[in-house]
């Protein structure tokens, strides 16, 4: 769509913007959304208390300053039946003052509120879904001050196709008059990367994540480990754009069976994939090491690069992988990944990762936060289930950034 704005003043200002139809035209999520979601750590144990304490922690931990914005309530926030007017009713034991009060609290902290519903007759935990009630529910969310909707795929579809169900909520959100990020949670069943760009701001590409390095389960089964999901992203690098993101599921950094190195690898890889960075740990009780991972600004800058080009797999040899992402300033972000046990030396080159040719390169280690100069060889010894992550600028002078 071509938009032309003109304004008369001291001179005539003419601004042209071009919004390709390949992304939902709601102006939101121009970089991948960043925030937190209750599901991975709390499942159905959600409440106003938890959400408000999480918002406090997001500020106190430095996460808000690092770019995290959305505080998202997942399933189980509502009662099992609608009101006699057909409205969704927040569970008064969990949200005694309703969602509106929680939204106001979160907004006062300079953050935004997200909520969860399903494009079927029930949510995955058996609460009322939104099919047939899209307009009513979207209007309700807008009245409450909701800024983000995760829209799941559970319950009876009542004979409607996935396109009808996900489009109905898109249109209802647009009609609600409030800017609401629209996150499709269709689990990758119908390959949403082939159709979801004009419908949602992001779409899940896989079944649910679990905090394990790998499960080796088949693609369509539940749950999936970090490496299982990573493998499924390799073919998707050209299908995301600003406003329209592949979502390899929420972060498990700091959760379950993941070591610190595995959490670091997971965070690095999700950033390189332009994934939404939606933390799934308990922010109220976060070890310093986990906080350091989630607030690593060098890595976050890779995810949030305005050019929005997703990373891709350069090579793999069974034990190691190299991934690269072109950055909009002409640098290239690169990950050397050791998928197995025991340290291994991994080598790539500026040429292999698609960097512009130069006599020398400035190489920044995004975890050690140190700079060095290279003739083009990029190398590190990488431990068990870990990564080294660099950003490579052609030309060795500092300030070429
Ligand atoms: C599905 C989704 C999860 C979570 C649960 C809630 O499994 O994929 O992310 O929202 O439902 O019931």
XYZ file of C-alpha atoms and ligand atoms in Angstrom:
413
model
C 0.000 0.000 0.000
C 1.316 3.466 -0.848
C 0.707 6.152 1.719
C 1.286 9.812 1.011
C 1.257 12.373 3.782
C 1.554 16.052 3.002
C 1.809 18.907 5.449
C 2.015 22.577 4.623
C 4.294 24.637 6.815
C 7.430 26.652 6.306
C 7.939 24.312 3.379
C 6.059 21.369 1.993
C 6.875 18.060 3.669
C 6.301 14.976 1.602
C 6.709 11.579 3.216
C 6.310 8.409 1.211
C 6.121 5.034 2.896
C 5.696 1.747 1.199
C 4.090 -1.104 3.125
C 4.378 -4.342 1.214
C 1.410 -6.702 1.390
C 3.796 -9.316 2.692
C 3.349 -7.995 6.239
C 0.209 -7.211 8.206
C -0.412 -3.500 7.818
C -0.962 -2.623 11.480
C 2.350 -0.812 11.958
C 3.323 -3.066 14.897
C 6.262 -5.339 15.668
C 8.565 -3.727 13.112
C 11.289 -5.541 15.045
C 10.578 -8.859 16.803
C 8.487 -8.334 19.965
C 10.322 -8.587 23.297
C 8.698 -9.439 26.600
C 7.682 -12.246 28.940
C 4.940 -14.904 28.938
C 3.603 -16.881 31.892
C 3.248 -20.311 30.262
C 6.722 -21.869 30.329
C 7.177 -21.420 34.086
C 3.683 -21.083 35.527
C 1.254 -22.886 33.209
C -2.250 -22.331 34.629
C -0.984 -20.681 37.790
C -1.538 -17.095 36.597
C -2.783 -14.146 38.644
C -2.766 -10.368 38.823
C -0.184 -10.685 41.592
C 2.196 -12.672 39.376
C 1.756 -10.364 36.390
C 2.281 -7.211 38.439
C 5.323 -8.611 40.286
C 6.730 -9.680 36.919
C 6.257 -6.163 35.557
C 8.105 -4.823 38.618
C 10.909 -7.338 38.048
C 11.131 -6.474 34.377
C 11.913 -2.908 35.361
C 14.185 -3.686 38.351
C 16.240 -6.293 36.464
C 17.125 -3.894 33.666
C 15.077 -5.894 31.156
C 12.809 -2.965 30.313
C 15.878 -0.805 29.710
C 17.254 -3.559 27.449
C 14.091 -3.465 25.298
C 11.575 -5.886 26.841
C 8.058 -4.460 26.674
C 5.266 -7.046 26.714
C 4.043 -8.808 29.859
C 1.876 -11.589 28.505
C -0.734 -13.670 30.325
C -1.121 -17.122 28.756
C -3.939 -19.665 29.182
C -6.231 -20.071 32.241
C -6.895 -16.395 33.060
C -10.640 -16.778 32.544
C -13.695 -18.610 33.861
C -14.948 -21.788 32.182
C -18.140 -20.106 30.999
C -18.911 -16.803 29.331
C -21.237 -14.265 30.993
C -24.913 -14.249 30.017
C -24.031 -11.502 27.542
C -21.483 -13.825 25.975
C -18.466 -11.975 27.363
C -15.249 -13.619 28.535
C -14.923 -13.338 32.302
C -11.528 -13.108 34.033
C -11.342 -15.576 36.943
C -12.050 -13.341 39.980
C -9.851 -15.496 42.220
C -6.875 -14.898 39.962
C -7.718 -11.384 38.745
C -9.904 -9.852 41.484
C -9.969 -6.430 39.799
C -10.213 -7.728 36.253
C -7.759 -7.437 33.389
C -8.261 -3.700 33.044
C -6.638 -3.033 36.421
C -3.655 -5.232 35.549
C -3.284 -3.470 32.193
C -3.297 -0.102 33.946
C -0.625 -1.307 36.391
C 1.578 -2.637 33.595
C 1.107 0.550 31.570
C 2.119 2.694 34.546
C 5.438 0.822 34.499
C 5.972 1.833 30.866
C 5.204 -1.718 29.701
C 2.423 -3.329 27.649
C 0.011 -6.172 28.418
C -0.602 -9.315 26.398
C -3.361 -11.893 26.676
C -4.142 -15.348 25.264
C -7.119 -16.860 23.444
C -7.765 -19.657 20.957
C -9.108 -19.831 17.388
C -11.367 -22.733 18.308
C -14.230 -23.425 20.711
C -11.889 -23.891 23.696
C -8.379 -22.949 24.743
C -5.845 -25.757 25.160
C -6.629 -25.853 28.886
C -10.384 -26.077 28.222
C -11.556 -22.488 28.733
C -13.935 -20.782 26.284
C -12.301 -20.058 22.919
C -12.992 -17.125 20.601
C -14.396 -18.806 17.476
C -17.736 -17.161 16.651
C -17.009 -14.414 19.231
C -14.057 -12.724 17.542
C -15.535 -9.208 17.356
C -16.894 -9.306 20.868
C -13.637 -10.596 22.354
C -11.361 -8.259 20.381
C -13.505 -5.296 21.439
C -13.299 -6.505 25.031
C -9.500 -6.805 24.874
C -9.285 -3.299 23.421
C -11.521 -1.893 26.195
C -9.332 -3.551 28.812
C -6.179 -1.989 27.349
C -4.627 -5.178 25.966
C -1.699 -4.604 23.579
C -0.833 -8.131 22.351
C -2.878 -11.252 21.607
C -1.444 -14.761 21.398
C -4.058 -16.717 19.441
C -3.840 -20.499 19.881
C -5.253 -23.356 17.817
C -7.160 -25.575 20.289
C -10.831 -26.584 20.401
C -13.483 -27.424 17.817
C -12.985 -25.458 14.574
C -16.736 -25.601 13.732
C -15.994 -26.441 10.123
C -13.916 -23.318 9.513
C -10.528 -23.421 7.839
C -7.384 -22.093 9.542
C -7.451 -19.145 7.147
C -11.021 -18.236 8.093
C -10.326 -18.594 11.809
C -7.085 -16.582 11.907
C -8.349 -13.935 9.482
C -11.546 -13.399 11.480
C -9.547 -12.387 14.541
C -7.178 -10.225 12.479
C -10.163 -8.265 11.170
C -11.772 -8.082 14.600
C -8.567 -6.682 16.116
C -8.341 -4.107 13.314
C -11.943 -3.069 13.989
C -11.332 -2.806 17.729
C -9.529 0.482 17.157
C -6.604 -0.420 19.434
C -3.139 -1.343 18.152
C -2.768 -4.984 19.235
C 0.153 -7.189 18.178
C -1.323 -10.360 16.686
C 0.633 -13.538 17.477
C -0.557 -16.706 15.705
C 0.002 -19.921 17.651
C -0.878 -22.503 15.019
C 2.177 -24.669 15.876
C 3.403 -24.727 12.277
C 0.737 -27.308 11.358
C -0.271 -25.703 8.059
C 3.114 -24.109 7.351
C 2.084 -20.578 8.386
C 5.326 -19.153 6.965
C 3.665 -19.651 3.548
C 0.439 -17.708 4.336
C 0.556 -15.813 7.637
C 2.489 -12.662 6.636
C -0.636 -10.596 5.777
C -2.544 -12.048 8.746
C -0.381 -11.857 11.855
C 2.733 -10.117 13.169
C 4.281 -13.463 14.126
C 3.437 -17.127 13.833
C 4.636 -20.159 15.730
C 6.635 -22.461 13.474
C 6.717 -25.560 15.689
C 5.089 -27.577 18.449
C 5.735 -26.441 22.036
C 9.248 -25.895 23.320
C 10.581 -27.649 26.429
C 13.700 -26.692 28.431
C 15.921 -29.465 27.076
C 18.790 -29.344 24.590
C 17.147 -31.894 22.335
C 14.369 -34.492 22.550
C 14.814 -36.066 19.090
C 11.039 -36.356 18.806
C 9.442 -36.207 15.345
C 8.674 -32.646 14.178
C 4.943 -32.805 14.716
C 5.078 -34.178 18.243
C 5.144 -32.506 21.629
C 7.420 -31.240 23.073
C 10.489 -30.049 21.177
C 14.002 -29.309 22.476
C 16.191 -26.355 21.511
C 18.093 -28.195 18.760
C 14.968 -29.908 17.405
C 13.362 -26.500 16.917
C 16.563 -25.018 15.514
C 16.699 -27.707 12.817
C 13.165 -26.824 11.754
C 14.107 -23.123 11.309
C 16.886 -23.686 8.801
C 14.486 -23.685 5.840
C 12.572 -20.580 6.956
C 15.159 -17.820 6.734
C 13.549 -15.982 3.807
C 9.950 -16.072 5.044
C 10.097 -13.379 7.740
C 10.159 -9.598 7.336
C 9.675 -6.511 9.486
C 6.176 -6.825 10.957
C 5.950 -10.548 10.110
C 8.150 -12.929 12.095
C 8.754 -16.636 12.394
C 8.229 -17.617 16.034
C 10.239 -20.671 17.139
C 8.433 -20.385 20.521
C 9.095 -18.586 23.763
C 12.435 -18.621 25.536
C 13.404 -21.307 28.041
C 16.497 -19.359 29.171
C 17.046 -20.184 32.849
C 14.476 -22.985 32.867
C 14.404 -26.716 33.474
C 17.313 -28.854 32.402
C 19.218 -26.209 30.464
C 22.773 -25.427 31.567
C 23.941 -21.807 31.440
C 25.833 -22.571 28.224
C 22.714 -24.098 26.679
C 20.653 -21.070 27.715
C 23.252 -18.791 26.187
C 23.255 -20.802 22.956
C 19.432 -20.790 22.858
C 19.301 -17.003 23.340
C 22.010 -16.379 20.717
C 20.333 -18.592 18.136
C 16.865 -17.126 18.715
C 18.332 -13.616 18.301
C 20.004 -14.613 15.033
C 16.672 -16.059 13.839
C 14.888 -12.741 14.492
C 12.698 -14.635 16.941
C 10.446 -12.795 19.336
C 12.420 -12.644 22.586
C 9.689 -13.621 25.017
C 11.286 -14.740 28.292
C 9.605 -17.726 29.953
C 11.406 -17.872 33.284
C 10.410 -16.519 36.697
C 11.679 -12.935 36.501
C 10.960 -12.377 40.210
C 13.658 -14.838 41.178
C 16.340 -14.737 38.548
C 20.010 -15.653 39.140
C 22.479 -13.028 37.963
C 23.737 -15.369 35.219
C 20.260 -15.700 33.702
C 19.690 -11.957 33.901
C 23.014 -11.367 32.154
C 21.950 -13.632 29.295
C 18.540 -11.988 28.855
C 19.962 -8.470 28.953
C 22.986 -8.967 26.672
C 22.601 -5.874 24.517
C 25.099 -6.960 21.883
C 22.984 -10.067 21.217
C 19.666 -8.227 21.507
C 20.937 -5.751 18.873
C 21.255 -8.660 16.428
C 17.618 -9.656 16.996
C 16.368 -6.068 16.831
C 18.317 -4.968 13.745
C 15.940 -2.730 11.778
C 16.697 -4.454 8.470
C 14.969 -7.570 9.784
C 16.868 -10.128 7.724
C 16.664 -13.508 9.413
C 19.803 -15.588 9.961
C 20.489 -18.745 8.012
C 22.564 -21.891 8.429
C 25.863 -21.585 6.561
C 27.122 -25.109 7.238
C 26.805 -28.136 9.514
C 28.898 -31.229 9.961
C 26.946 -33.333 12.456
C 28.739 -31.931 15.528
C 29.076 -28.272 14.708
C 27.093 -25.638 12.837
C 27.771 -22.119 11.559
C 24.925 -19.611 11.305
C 25.067 -16.053 9.909
C 22.804 -13.026 9.705
C 23.400 -9.956 7.523
C 23.035 -6.775 9.571
C 21.740 -3.552 8.093
C 25.003 -1.643 8.750
C 26.976 -4.018 6.505
C 28.297 -6.190 9.313
C 27.458 -9.885 9.695
C 26.491 -11.658 12.926
C 27.829 -15.195 13.173
C 27.314 -18.120 15.544
C 29.675 -21.072 15.921
C 27.594 -23.824 17.557
C 28.797 -27.031 19.181
C 25.783 -29.363 19.303
C 27.629 -32.213 21.027
C 29.630 -32.951 24.200
C 33.271 -31.945 24.654
C 35.044 -28.820 23.422
C 35.635 -28.439 19.709
C 37.454 -25.909 17.568
C 35.147 -24.302 14.991
C 36.439 -22.206 12.107
C 34.712 -20.152 9.429
C 35.686 -17.167 7.300
C 34.338 -13.712 6.564
C 33.807 -14.881 2.995
C 31.799 -17.956 4.022
C 29.424 -15.853 6.122
C 28.818 -13.455 3.235
C 30.805 -10.481 4.462
C 32.011 -7.840 2.020
C 35.662 -8.494 1.166
C 38.226 -6.375 3.005
C 41.911 -6.451 3.906
C 40.985 -6.905 7.540
C 37.900 -7.188 9.715
C 36.837 -5.946 13.093
C 35.433 -8.858 15.106
C 33.400 -8.289 18.251
C 32.780 -11.197 20.621
C 29.146 -10.676 21.622
C 29.455 -12.656 24.869
C 32.890 -11.514 26.016
C 32.254 -7.954 24.742
C 35.797 -7.677 23.381
C 37.013 -6.496 19.967
C 39.812 -7.872 17.841
C 41.116 -7.594 14.313
C 41.094 -10.525 11.903
C 42.348 -11.234 8.396
C 39.057 -13.009 7.725
C 39.447 -16.165 9.788
C 36.789 -16.521 12.486
C 37.531 -19.209 15.013
C 36.760 -20.311 18.557
C 36.989 -23.301 20.843
C 33.413 -23.962 21.837
C 32.407 -26.110 24.826
C 29.660 -28.695 25.255
C 26.276 -27.486 23.902
C 27.539 -23.932 23.593
C 28.127 -21.134 21.106
C 30.609 -18.428 20.305
C 28.891 -15.391 18.746
C 30.589 -12.589 16.866
C 29.766 -9.568 14.785
C 32.113 -8.959 11.901
C 32.690 -5.602 10.199
C 34.741 -5.314 7.027
C 37.580 -2.868 7.789
C 39.400 -2.974 11.098
C 38.973 0.604 12.282
C 36.811 1.125 15.312
C 33.903 3.338 14.415
C 33.079 1.378 11.275
C 30.049 0.139 13.152
C -0.520 -24.515 23.552
C 0.498 -23.450 23.162
C 1.355 -23.118 24.375
C 0.472 -22.617 25.515
C -0.595 -23.657 25.834
C -1.648 -23.129 26.810
O 0.104 -25.723 23.876
O 1.283 -23.885 22.099
O 2.329 -22.131 24.041
O -0.121 -21.396 25.134
O -1.288 -24.074 24.672
O -2.628 -24.061 27.095
